[in-house]
mmCIF file with all atom_site columns, C-alpha atoms in Angstrom:
data_model
loop_
_atom_site.group_PDB
_atom_site.id
_atom_site.type_symbol
_atom_site.label_atom_id
_atom_site.label_alt_id
_atom_site.label_comp_id
_atom_site.label_asym_id
_atom_site.label_entity_id
_atom_site.label_seq_id
_atom_site.pdbx_PDB_ins_code
_atom_site.Cartn_x
_atom_site.Cartn_y
_atom_site.Cartn_z
_atom_site.occupancy
_atom_site.B_iso_or_equiv
_atom_site.pdbx_formal_charge
_atom_site.auth_seq_id
_atom_site.auth_comp_id
_atom_site.auth_asym_id
_atom_site.auth_atom_id
_atom_site.pdbx_PDB_model_num
ATOM 1   C CA . MET H 1 1   ? -48.616 -57.922 63.016 1.00 0.00 ? 1   MET H CA 1
ATOM 2   C CA . MET H 1 2   ? -46.258 -57.101 65.642 1.00 0.00 ? 2   MET H CA 1
ATOM 3   C CA . GLY H 1 3   ? -43.560 -58.664 67.283 1.00 0.00 ? 3   GLY H CA 1
ATOM 4   C CA . CYS H 1 4   ? -40.480 -58.313 69.488 1.00 0.00 ? 4   CYS H CA 1
ATOM 5   C CA . GLY H 1 5   ? -37.201 -60.289 69.937 1.00 0.00 ? 5   GLY H CA 1
ATOM 6   C CA . ASP H 1 6   ? -36.207 -63.289 71.765 1.00 0.00 ? 6   ASP H CA 1
ATOM 7   C CA . ASP H 1 7   ? -36.116 -64.052 75.387 1.00 0.00 ? 7   ASP H CA 1
ATOM 8   C CA . ASP H 1 8   ? -32.511 -63.547 77.097 1.00 0.00 ? 8   ASP H CA 1
ATOM 9   C CA . ASN H 1 9   ? -33.476 -66.520 79.508 1.00 0.00 ? 9   ASN H CA 1
ATOM 10  C CA . LYS H 1 10  ? -34.405 -69.148 76.776 1.00 0.00 ? 10  LYS H CA 1
ATOM 11  C CA . ASP H 1 11  ? -32.172 -70.483 74.012 1.00 0.00 ? 11  ASP H CA 1
ATOM 12  C CA . SER H 1 12  ? -33.189 -68.187 71.078 1.00 0.00 ? 12  SER H CA 1
ATOM 13  C CA . SER H 1 13  ? -31.922 -70.600 68.425 1.00 0.00 ? 13  SER H CA 1
ATOM 14  C CA . SER H 1 14  ? -32.903 -74.044 69.813 1.00 0.00 ? 14  SER H CA 1
ATOM 15  C CA . ALA H 1 15  ? -34.049 -76.705 67.592 1.00 0.00 ? 15  ALA H CA 1
ATOM 16  C CA . THR H 1 16  ? -37.663 -76.625 69.144 1.00 0.00 ? 16  THR H CA 1
ATOM 17  C CA . ALA H 1 17  ? -39.770 -74.369 71.327 1.00 0.00 ? 17  ALA H CA 1
ATOM 18  C CA . ARG H 1 18  ? -43.031 -74.171 73.195 1.00 0.00 ? 18  ARG H CA 1
ATOM 19  C CA . TYR H 1 19  ? -45.616 -71.586 72.440 1.00 0.00 ? 19  TYR H CA 1
ATOM 20  C CA . ALA H 1 20  ? -48.904 -70.180 74.373 1.00 0.00 ? 20  ALA H CA 1
ATOM 21  C CA . LEU H 1 21  ? -51.749 -68.874 71.748 1.00 0.00 ? 21  LEU H CA 1
ATOM 22  C CA . ASN H 1 22  ? -53.883 -66.448 73.623 1.00 0.00 ? 22  ASN H CA 1
ATOM 23  C CA . PHE H 1 23  ? -56.956 -65.603 71.838 1.00 0.00 ? 23  PHE H CA 1
ATOM 24  C CA . TYR H 1 24  ? -58.899 -62.512 72.555 1.00 0.00 ? 24  TYR H CA 1
ATOM 25  C CA . THR H 1 25  ? -61.824 -61.405 71.190 1.00 0.00 ? 25  THR H CA 1
ATOM 26  C CA . ASP H 1 26  ? -63.542 -57.839 71.159 1.00 0.00 ? 26  ASP H CA 1
ATOM 27  C CA . TRP H 1 27  ? -66.765 -59.208 69.393 1.00 0.00 ? 27  TRP H CA 1
ATOM 28  C CA . SER H 1 28  ? -69.519 -57.762 71.634 1.00 0.00 ? 28  SER H CA 1
ATOM 29  C CA . ALA H 1 29  ? -72.881 -56.118 71.573 1.00 0.00 ? 29  ALA H CA 1
ATOM 30  C CA . VAL H 1 30  ? -71.272 -52.780 72.236 1.00 0.00 ? 30  VAL H CA 1
ATOM 31  C CA . ASN H 1 31  ? -68.222 -53.095 69.491 1.00 0.00 ? 31  ASN H CA 1
ATOM 32  C CA . PHE H 1 32  ? -70.488 -54.972 66.765 1.00 0.00 ? 32  PHE H CA 1
ATOM 33  C CA . PRO H 1 33  ? -74.031 -54.213 67.442 1.00 0.00 ? 33  PRO H CA 1
ATOM 34  C CA . THR H 1 34  ? -75.883 -54.875 64.277 1.00 0.00 ? 34  THR H CA 1
ATOM 35  C CA . ASN H 1 35  ? -77.807 -58.141 64.644 1.00 0.00 ? 35  ASN H CA 1
ATOM 36  C CA . PHE H 1 36  ? -75.171 -59.255 67.327 1.00 0.00 ? 36  PHE H CA 1
ATOM 37  C CA . PRO H 1 37  ? -76.225 -63.084 67.578 1.00 0.00 ? 37  PRO H CA 1
ATOM 38  C CA . THR H 1 38  ? -77.246 -63.882 71.305 1.00 0.00 ? 38  THR H CA 1
ATOM 39  C CA . ASP H 1 39  ? -75.053 -66.827 71.608 1.00 0.00 ? 39  ASP H CA 1
ATOM 40  C CA . ARG H 1 40  ? -72.156 -65.704 69.972 1.00 0.00 ? 40  ARG H CA 1
ATOM 41  C CA . HIS H 1 41  ? -68.988 -67.584 70.319 1.00 0.00 ? 41  HIS H CA 1
ATOM 42  C CA . PHE H 1 42  ? -66.006 -69.235 68.644 1.00 0.00 ? 42  PHE H CA 1
ATOM 43  C CA . SER H 1 43  ? -65.585 -72.887 67.606 1.00 0.00 ? 43  SER H CA 1
ATOM 44  C CA . GLY H 1 44  ? -62.511 -74.785 68.940 1.00 0.00 ? 44  GLY H CA 1
ATOM 45  C CA . LEU H 1 45  ? -58.976 -73.516 67.581 1.00 0.00 ? 45  LEU H CA 1
ATOM 46  C CA . ILE H 1 46  ? -57.543 -75.744 65.054 1.00 0.00 ? 46  ILE H CA 1
ATOM 47  C CA . GLY H 1 47  ? -54.581 -75.218 62.916 1.00 0.00 ? 47  GLY H CA 1
ATOM 48  C CA . LEU H 1 48  ? -50.916 -76.603 62.562 1.00 0.00 ? 48  LEU H CA 1
ATOM 49  C CA . THR H 1 49  ? -47.023 -75.683 62.566 1.00 0.00 ? 49  THR H CA 1
ATOM 50  C CA . HIS H 1 50  ? -45.620 -76.123 59.116 1.00 0.00 ? 50  HIS H CA 1
ATOM 51  C CA . ASN H 1 51  ? -43.367 -75.076 56.677 1.00 0.00 ? 51  ASN H CA 1
ATOM 52  C CA . ALA H 1 52  ? -43.501 -72.622 53.569 1.00 0.00 ? 52  ALA H CA 1
ATOM 53  C CA . GLN H 1 53  ? -45.021 -75.295 51.444 1.00 0.00 ? 53  GLN H CA 1
ATOM 54  C CA . VAL H 1 54  ? -48.256 -74.908 53.092 1.00 0.00 ? 54  VAL H CA 1
ATOM 55  C CA . LYS H 1 55  ? -51.317 -72.256 53.282 1.00 0.00 ? 55  LYS H CA 1
ATOM 56  C CA . LEU H 1 56  ? -54.112 -73.186 55.430 1.00 0.00 ? 56  LEU H CA 1
ATOM 57  C CA . PHE H 1 57  ? -56.334 -70.686 53.744 1.00 0.00 ? 57  PHE H CA 1
ATOM 58  C CA . GLU H 1 58  ? -55.533 -67.691 51.380 1.00 0.00 ? 58  GLU H CA 1
ATOM 59  C CA . THR H 1 59  ? -57.929 -64.682 50.436 1.00 0.00 ? 59  THR H CA 1
ATOM 60  C CA . GLY H 1 60  ? -58.545 -65.091 46.607 1.00 0.00 ? 60  GLY H CA 1
ATOM 61  C CA . GLU H 1 61  ? -58.025 -68.718 46.583 1.00 0.00 ? 61  GLU H CA 1
ATOM 62  C CA . THR H 1 62  ? -60.921 -71.596 47.246 1.00 0.00 ? 62  THR H CA 1
ATOM 63  C CA . ALA H 1 63  ? -60.654 -72.769 50.602 1.00 0.00 ? 63  ALA H CA 1
ATOM 64  C CA . SER H 1 64  ? -60.347 -76.913 51.452 1.00 0.00 ? 64  SER H CA 1
ATOM 65  C CA . ALA H 1 65  ? -62.981 -78.930 52.493 1.00 0.00 ? 65  ALA H CA 1
ATOM 66  C CA . GLY H 1 66  ? -61.735 -78.595 55.780 1.00 0.00 ? 66  GLY H CA 1
ATOM 67  C CA . VAL H 1 67  ? -61.509 -75.050 56.205 1.00 0.00 ? 67  VAL H CA 1
ATOM 68  C CA . ILE H 1 68  ? -65.199 -74.945 54.849 1.00 0.00 ? 68  ILE H CA 1
ATOM 69  C CA . SER H 1 69  ? -66.336 -77.273 57.399 1.00 0.00 ? 69  SER H CA 1
ATOM 70  C CA . VAL H 1 70  ? -64.831 -75.288 60.246 1.00 0.00 ? 70  VAL H CA 1
ATOM 71  C CA . ALA H 1 71  ? -66.419 -72.022 58.631 1.00 0.00 ? 71  ALA H CA 1
ATOM 72  C CA . GLU H 1 72  ? -69.848 -73.817 58.638 1.00 0.00 ? 72  GLU H CA 1
ATOM 73  C CA . THR H 1 73  ? -70.447 -75.940 61.432 1.00 0.00 ? 73  THR H CA 1
ATOM 74  C CA . GLY H 1 74  ? -67.369 -75.716 63.783 1.00 0.00 ? 74  GLY H CA 1
ATOM 75  C CA . SER H 1 75  ? -66.112 -79.194 63.252 1.00 0.00 ? 75  SER H CA 1
ATOM 76  C CA . LYS H 1 76  ? -62.392 -80.061 63.517 1.00 0.00 ? 76  LYS H CA 1
ATOM 77  C CA . ILE H 1 77  ? -62.894 -83.560 61.983 1.00 0.00 ? 77  ILE H CA 1
ATOM 78  C CA . ALA H 1 78  ? -62.463 -82.867 58.240 1.00 0.00 ? 78  ALA H CA 1
ATOM 79  C CA . LEU H 1 79  ? -59.412 -80.346 58.631 1.00 0.00 ? 79  LEU H CA 1
ATOM 80  C CA . GLU H 1 80  ? -57.720 -82.645 61.054 1.00 0.00 ? 80  GLU H CA 1
ATOM 81  C CA . SER H 1 81  ? -57.519 -85.195 58.555 1.00 0.00 ? 81  SER H CA 1
ATOM 82  C CA . GLU H 1 82  ? -56.144 -82.750 55.899 1.00 0.00 ? 82  GLU H CA 1
ATOM 83  C CA . ILE H 1 83  ? -53.598 -81.827 58.429 1.00 0.00 ? 83  ILE H CA 1
ATOM 84  C CA . GLY H 1 84  ? -52.561 -85.457 59.178 1.00 0.00 ? 84  GLY H CA 1
ATOM 85  C CA . VAL H 1 85  ? -52.106 -85.716 55.026 1.00 0.00 ? 85  VAL H CA 1
ATOM 86  C CA . ILE H 1 86  ? -49.925 -82.668 55.317 1.00 0.00 ? 86  ILE H CA 1
ATOM 87  C CA . GLN H 1 87  ? -48.058 -84.343 58.065 1.00 0.00 ? 87  GLN H CA 1
ATOM 88  C CA . ASN H 1 88  ? -47.303 -87.548 56.331 1.00 0.00 ? 88  ASN H CA 1
ATOM 89  C CA . ASN H 1 89  ? -45.838 -85.489 53.151 1.00 0.00 ? 89  ASN H CA 1
ATOM 90  C CA . GLY H 1 90  ? -43.487 -83.958 55.692 1.00 0.00 ? 90  GLY H CA 1
ATOM 91  C CA . ASN H 1 91  ? -44.761 -80.387 55.586 1.00 0.00 ? 91  ASN H CA 1
ATOM 92  C CA . SER H 1 92  ? -45.893 -79.935 59.057 1.00 0.00 ? 92  SER H CA 1
ATOM 93  C CA . GLY H 1 93  ? -44.894 -80.729 62.457 1.00 0.00 ? 93  GLY H CA 1
ATOM 94  C CA . ASN H 1 94  ? -47.705 -80.433 65.092 1.00 0.00 ? 94  ASN H CA 1
ATOM 95  C CA . THR H 1 95  ? -51.442 -80.240 65.079 1.00 0.00 ? 95  THR H CA 1
ATOM 96  C CA . ILE H 1 96  ? -52.726 -77.086 67.130 1.00 0.00 ? 96  ILE H CA 1
ATOM 97  C CA . SER H 1 97  ? -56.287 -77.751 68.767 1.00 0.00 ? 97  SER H CA 1
ATOM 98  C CA . GLY H 1 98  ? -57.863 -76.245 71.499 1.00 0.00 ? 98  GLY H CA 1
ATOM 99  C CA . ASN H 1 99  ? -60.981 -74.856 73.065 1.00 0.00 ? 99  ASN H CA 1
ATOM 100 C CA . GLY H 1 100 ? -63.278 -71.985 71.659 1.00 0.00 ? 100 GLY H CA 1
ATOM 101 C CA . ILE H 1 101 ? -64.557 -68.964 73.411 1.00 0.00 ? 101 ILE H CA 1
ATOM 102 C CA . PRO H 1 102 ? -67.874 -69.680 74.898 1.00 0.00 ? 102 PRO H CA 1
ATOM 103 C CA . ALA H 1 103 ? -70.773 -67.177 74.740 1.00 0.00 ? 103 ALA H CA 1
ATOM 104 C CA . THR H 1 104 ? -69.798 -65.771 78.501 1.00 0.00 ? 104 THR H CA 1
ATOM 105 C CA . GLY H 1 105 ? -66.106 -65.768 77.688 1.00 0.00 ? 105 GLY H CA 1
ATOM 106 C CA . ASP H 1 106 ? -63.580 -63.486 75.766 1.00 0.00 ? 106 ASP H CA 1
ATOM 107 C CA . GLU H 1 107 ? -60.492 -65.280 75.874 1.00 0.00 ? 107 GLU H CA 1
ATOM 108 C CA . VAL H 1 108 ? -58.988 -68.636 75.350 1.00 0.00 ? 108 VAL H CA 1
ATOM 109 C CA . GLU H 1 109 ? -55.313 -70.098 75.478 1.00 0.00 ? 109 GLU H CA 1
ATOM 110 C CA . VAL H 1 110 ? -53.787 -73.527 73.795 1.00 0.00 ? 110 VAL H CA 1
ATOM 111 C CA . GLN H 1 111 ? -50.013 -74.291 74.073 1.00 0.00 ? 111 GLN H CA 1
ATOM 112 C CA . PHE H 1 112 ? -48.348 -76.078 71.389 1.00 0.00 ? 112 PHE H CA 1
ATOM 113 C CA . ASP H 1 113 ? -44.669 -77.034 70.028 1.00 0.00 ? 113 ASP H CA 1
ATOM 114 C CA . ILE H 1 114 ? -42.765 -75.802 66.687 1.00 0.00 ? 114 ILE H CA 1
ATOM 115 C CA . SER H 1 115 ? -39.604 -76.550 65.277 1.00 0.00 ? 115 SER H CA 1
ATOM 116 C CA . GLN H 1 116 ? -37.013 -74.761 63.051 1.00 0.00 ? 116 GLN H CA 1
ATOM 117 C CA . GLU H 1 117 ? -38.235 -77.412 60.407 1.00 0.00 ? 117 GLU H CA 1
ATOM 118 C CA . HIS H 1 118 ? -41.624 -76.174 60.659 1.00 0.00 ? 118 HIS H CA 1
ATOM 119 C CA . PRO H 1 119 ? -41.680 -72.456 61.735 1.00 0.00 ? 119 PRO H CA 1
ATOM 120 C CA . LEU H 1 120 ? -44.833 -71.325 60.638 1.00 0.00 ? 120 LEU H CA 1
ATOM 121 C CA . VAL H 1 121 ? -48.403 -71.174 62.401 1.00 0.00 ? 121 VAL H CA 1
ATOM 122 C CA . SER H 1 122 ? -51.776 -71.285 61.023 1.00 0.00 ? 122 SER H CA 1
ATOM 123 C CA . VAL H 1 123 ? -54.854 -71.548 63.084 1.00 0.00 ? 123 VAL H CA 1
ATOM 124 C CA . ILE H 1 124 ? -58.528 -70.813 62.536 1.00 0.00 ? 124 ILE H CA 1
ATOM 125 C CA . THR H 1 125 ? -61.743 -70.714 64.342 1.00 0.00 ? 125 THR H CA 1
ATOM 126 C CA . MET H 1 126 ? -65.533 -70.126 63.162 1.00 0.00 ? 126 MET H CA 1
ATOM 127 C CA . LEU H 1 127 ? -67.421 -67.294 64.461 1.00 0.00 ? 127 LEU H CA 1
ATOM 128 C CA . ALA H 1 128 ? -70.757 -68.748 65.518 1.00 0.00 ? 128 ALA H CA 1
ATOM 129 C CA . PRO H 1 129 ? -73.591 -68.523 64.731 1.00 0.00 ? 129 PRO H CA 1
ATOM 130 C CA . SER H 1 130 ? -72.922 -67.846 61.058 1.00 0.00 ? 130 SER H CA 1
ATOM 131 C CA . PRO H 1 131 ? -73.057 -68.995 57.700 1.00 0.00 ? 131 PRO H CA 1
ATOM 132 C CA . ASP H 1 132 ? -69.597 -69.415 56.917 1.00 0.00 ? 132 ASP H CA 1
ATOM 133 C CA . TRP H 1 133 ? -67.342 -66.814 58.492 1.00 0.00 ? 133 TRP H CA 1
ATOM 134 C CA . PHE H 1 134 ? -64.311 -67.731 60.180 1.00 0.00 ? 134 PHE H CA 1
ATOM 135 C CA . THR H 1 135 ? -60.979 -65.751 61.722 1.00 0.00 ? 135 THR H CA 1
ATOM 136 C CA . GLY H 1 136 ? -57.662 -66.741 62.275 1.00 0.00 ? 136 GLY H CA 1
ATOM 137 C CA . VAL H 1 137 ? -54.022 -66.378 60.702 1.00 0.00 ? 137 VAL H CA 1
ATOM 138 C CA . ASP H 1 138 ? -52.038 -68.116 58.303 1.00 0.00 ? 138 ASP H CA 1
ATOM 139 C CA . SER H 1 139 ? -48.174 -68.369 57.995 1.00 0.00 ? 139 SER H CA 1
ATOM 140 C CA . VAL H 1 140 ? -47.109 -66.522 61.026 1.00 0.00 ? 140 VAL H CA 1
ATOM 141 C CA . PRO H 1 141 ? -43.402 -66.885 61.574 1.00 0.00 ? 141 PRO H CA 1
ATOM 142 C CA . LEU H 1 142 ? -42.225 -67.842 65.108 1.00 0.00 ? 142 LEU H CA 1
ATOM 143 C CA . PHE H 1 143 ? -38.646 -68.371 63.965 1.00 0.00 ? 143 PHE H CA 1
ATOM 144 C CA . LYS H 1 144 ? -37.359 -65.331 62.387 1.00 0.00 ? 144 LYS H CA 1
ATOM 145 C CA . ASP H 1 145 ? -34.244 -63.761 61.591 1.00 0.00 ? 145 ASP H CA 1
ATOM 146 C CA . GLY H 1 146 ? -32.189 -66.858 63.074 1.00 0.00 ? 146 GLY H CA 1
ATOM 147 C CA . LYS H 1 147 ? -34.178 -66.774 66.413 1.00 0.00 ? 147 LYS H CA 1
ATOM 148 C CA . TRP H 1 148 ? -37.453 -67.407 68.071 1.00 0.00 ? 148 TRP H CA 1
ATOM 149 C CA . GLN H 1 149 ? -39.597 -64.785 68.579 1.00 0.00 ? 149 GLN H CA 1
ATOM 150 C CA . ASN H 1 150 ? -40.387 -64.134 72.376 1.00 0.00 ? 150 ASN H CA 1
ATOM 151 C CA . LYS H 1 151 ? -43.913 -62.487 71.882 1.00 0.00 ? 151 LYS H CA 1
ATOM 152 C CA . VAL H 1 152 ? -46.154 -61.868 68.339 1.00 0.00 ? 152 VAL H CA 1
ATOM 153 C CA . GLU H 1 153 ? -49.363 -60.017 68.245 1.00 0.00 ? 153 GLU H CA 1
ATOM 154 C CA . VAL H 1 154 ? -51.789 -60.466 65.282 1.00 0.00 ? 154 VAL H CA 1
ATOM 155 C CA . GLN H 1 155 ? -54.908 -58.517 64.969 1.00 0.00 ? 155 GLN H CA 1
ATOM 156 C CA . LEU H 1 156 ? -57.536 -60.746 63.756 1.00 0.00 ? 156 LEU H CA 1
ATOM 157 C CA . TRP H 1 157 ? -59.604 -60.312 60.154 1.00 0.00 ? 157 TRP H CA 1
ATOM 158 C CA . VAL H 1 158 ? -63.171 -61.765 59.673 1.00 0.00 ? 158 VAL H CA 1
ATOM 159 C CA . TYR H 1 159 ? -63.205 -64.067 56.389 1.00 0.00 ? 159 TYR H CA 1
ATOM 160 C CA . ASP H 1 160 ? -66.022 -65.274 54.195 1.00 0.00 ? 160 ASP H CA 1
ATOM 161 C CA . ALA H 1 161 ? -65.141 -69.055 53.300 1.00 0.00 ? 161 ALA H CA 1
ATOM 162 C CA . GLY H 1 162 ? -67.120 -68.494 50.181 1.00 0.00 ? 162 GLY H CA 1
ATOM 163 C CA . SER H 1 163 ? -69.389 -71.648 50.488 1.00 0.00 ? 163 SER H CA 1
ATOM 164 C CA . ASP H 1 164 ? -72.785 -69.984 51.782 1.00 0.00 ? 164 ASP H CA 1
ATOM 165 C CA . SER H 1 165 ? -74.457 -67.064 50.755 1.00 0.00 ? 165 SER H CA 1
ATOM 166 C CA . GLY H 1 166 ? -76.353 -66.103 54.025 1.00 0.00 ? 166 GLY H CA 1
ATOM 167 C CA . ILE H 1 167 ? -76.247 -62.435 54.847 1.00 0.00 ? 167 ILE H CA 1
ATOM 168 C CA . ASP H 1 168 ? -76.189 -62.385 58.678 1.00 0.00 ? 168 ASP H CA 1
ATOM 169 C CA . PHE H 1 169 ? -75.289 -64.550 61.485 1.00 0.00 ? 169 PHE H CA 1
ATOM 170 C CA . ILE H 1 170 ? -78.642 -66.657 61.840 1.00 0.00 ? 170 ILE H CA 1
ATOM 171 C CA . ALA H 1 171 ? -79.471 -66.783 58.259 1.00 0.00 ? 171 ALA H CA 1
ATOM 172 C CA . PRO H 1 172 ? -80.615 -70.218 57.272 1.00 0.00 ? 172 PRO H CA 1
ATOM 173 C CA . ASP H 1 173 ? -78.301 -72.316 54.900 1.00 0.00 ? 173 ASP H CA 1
ATOM 174 C CA . PHE H 1 174 ? -77.597 -71.038 51.120 1.00 0.00 ? 174 PHE H CA 1
ATOM 175 C CA . PRO H 1 175 ? -75.074 -73.381 49.739 1.00 0.00 ? 175 PRO H CA 1
ATOM 176 C CA . ILE H 1 176 ? -72.827 -72.113 46.931 1.00 0.00 ? 176 ILE H CA 1
ATOM 177 C CA . SER H 1 177 ? -71.271 -75.137 44.669 1.00 0.00 ? 177 SER H CA 1
ATOM 178 C CA . PRO H 1 178 ? -68.705 -75.001 43.505 1.00 0.00 ? 178 PRO H CA 1
ATOM 179 C CA . PRO H 1 179 ? -67.533 -72.261 46.522 1.00 0.00 ? 179 PRO H CA 1
ATOM 180 C CA . ASN H 1 180 ? -66.547 -69.106 45.864 1.00 0.00 ? 180 ASN H CA 1
ATOM 181 C CA . PRO H 1 181 ? -62.859 -67.826 46.899 1.00 0.00 ? 181 PRO H CA 1
ATOM 182 C CA . VAL H 1 182 ? -62.348 -66.939 50.536 1.00 0.00 ? 182 VAL H CA 1
ATOM 183 C CA . LEU H 1 183 ? -62.684 -62.972 50.988 1.00 0.00 ? 183 LEU H CA 1
ATOM 184 C CA . LEU H 1 184 ? -62.941 -60.539 54.146 1.00 0.00 ? 184 LEU H CA 1
ATOM 185 C CA . LEU H 1 185 ? -66.177 -60.632 55.112 1.00 0.00 ? 185 LEU H CA 1
ATOM 186 C CA . THR H 1 186 ? -68.183 -57.444 53.750 1.00 0.00 ? 186 THR H CA 1
ATOM 187 C CA . THR H 1 187 ? -72.177 -57.179 54.260 1.00 0.00 ? 187 THR H CA 1
ATOM 188 C CA . LEU H 1 188 ? -74.747 -54.722 53.782 1.00 0.00 ? 188 LEU H CA 1
ATOM 189 C CA . ARG H 1 189 ? -74.985 -52.390 56.826 1.00 0.00 ? 189 ARG H CA 1
ATOM 190 C CA . VAL H 1 190 ? -78.083 -53.661 57.864 1.00 0.00 ? 190 VAL H CA 1
ATOM 191 C CA . ASP H 1 191 ? -76.930 -57.349 58.075 1.00 0.00 ? 191 ASP H CA 1
ATOM 192 C CA . THR H 1 192 ? -73.801 -56.782 60.233 1.00 0.00 ? 192 THR H CA 1
ATOM 193 C CA . ASP H 1 193 ? -70.995 -54.124 60.930 1.00 0.00 ? 193 ASP H CA 1
ATOM 194 C CA . PHE H 1 194 ? -68.342 -55.683 58.849 1.00 0.00 ? 194 PHE H CA 1
ATOM 195 C CA . LYS H 1 195 ? -66.760 -54.378 55.691 1.00 0.00 ? 195 LYS H CA 1
ATOM 196 C CA . GLU H 1 196 ? -63.410 -55.948 54.658 1.00 0.00 ? 196 GLU H CA 1
ATOM 197 C CA . GLY H 1 197 ? -63.078 -57.849 57.646 1.00 0.00 ? 197 GLY H CA 1
ATOM 198 C CA . VAL H 1 198 ? -63.268 -55.387 60.158 1.00 0.00 ? 198 VAL H CA 1
ATOM 199 C CA . HIS H 1 199 ? -65.874 -52.898 61.541 1.00 0.00 ? 199 HIS H CA 1
ATOM 200 C CA . TYR H 1 200 ? -66.827 -50.604 58.878 1.00 0.00 ? 200 TYR H CA 1
ATOM 201 C CA . GLN H 1 201 ? -66.731 -47.393 61.097 1.00 0.00 ? 201 GLN H CA 1
ATOM 202 C CA . THR H 1 202 ? -64.290 -47.843 63.631 1.00 0.00 ? 202 THR H CA 1
ATOM 203 C CA . LYS H 1 203 ? -61.992 -50.311 61.965 1.00 0.00 ? 203 LYS H CA 1
ATOM 204 C CA . ARG H 1 204 ? -62.086 -52.576 64.851 1.00 0.00 ? 204 ARG H CA 1
ATOM 205 C CA . HIS H 1 205 ? -60.794 -55.943 64.660 1.00 0.00 ? 205 HIS H CA 1
ATOM 206 C CA . ILE H 1 206 ? -62.850 -58.760 65.754 1.00 0.00 ? 206 ILE H CA 1
ATOM 207 C CA . GLY H 1 207 ? -59.867 -59.908 68.159 1.00 0.00 ? 207 GLY H CA 1
ATOM 208 C CA . THR H 1 208 ? -56.009 -60.787 68.479 1.00 0.00 ? 208 THR H CA 1
ATOM 209 C CA . PHE H 1 209 ? -53.928 -63.757 68.638 1.00 0.00 ? 209 PHE H CA 1
ATOM 210 C CA . THR H 1 210 ? -51.212 -63.412 70.929 1.00 0.00 ? 210 THR H CA 1
ATOM 211 C CA . PHE H 1 211 ? -48.100 -65.869 70.497 1.00 0.00 ? 211 PHE H CA 1
ATOM 212 C CA . LYS H 1 212 ? -45.863 -65.984 73.646 1.00 0.00 ? 212 LYS H CA 1
ATOM 213 C CA . ARG H 1 213 ? -42.929 -68.208 74.060 1.00 0.00 ? 213 ARG H CA 1
ATOM 214 C CA . VAL H 1 214 ? -43.337 -70.281 77.216 1.00 0.00 ? 214 VAL H CA 1
ATOM 215 C CA . ASP H 1 215 ? -40.108 -72.658 76.594 1.00 0.00 ? 215 ASP H CA 1
#
């Protein structure tokens, strides 16, 4: 994760701030050729601003039903409900919800508000088509060392949600019950190019999230 400091033109210690999240992807037939799906796309971005009491997802831990639903189908409904419960408990400020990246595109942007009370950001999106694979970030701090960060760039890893044992992008459903823990995606070389969440040889990441303060 790369970051830089506050913007001199903005109040670096204000109670709230507004950010733009730019999601750019390198997922292409050139960069990840093995069984590259013809209709590759990403589901709509979904996440939240929150405090340290919240983990949207964590490797080695079982994903929530909402995260699994995003990873398997791209649907936000279950996760939005879970976020609502977190907000009712006082551990989240705002829901982050935006568009995905279509087959013909390579980036998308969504803006959101954030507060010092809930200074962390977690956002996910489904790799589609796929059995239950997703990418995103958990608990990225935008208020750090007493000030809002002007820009934070995070390279993205690919995760297996643990709920389906499909081996490639267009595999039929093979549900796992109960689900396995979330892991960095690793497959056989004949199935995809992914090993521990990145390209097995080039170590290329599937994309980046760039958080830039806009107000």
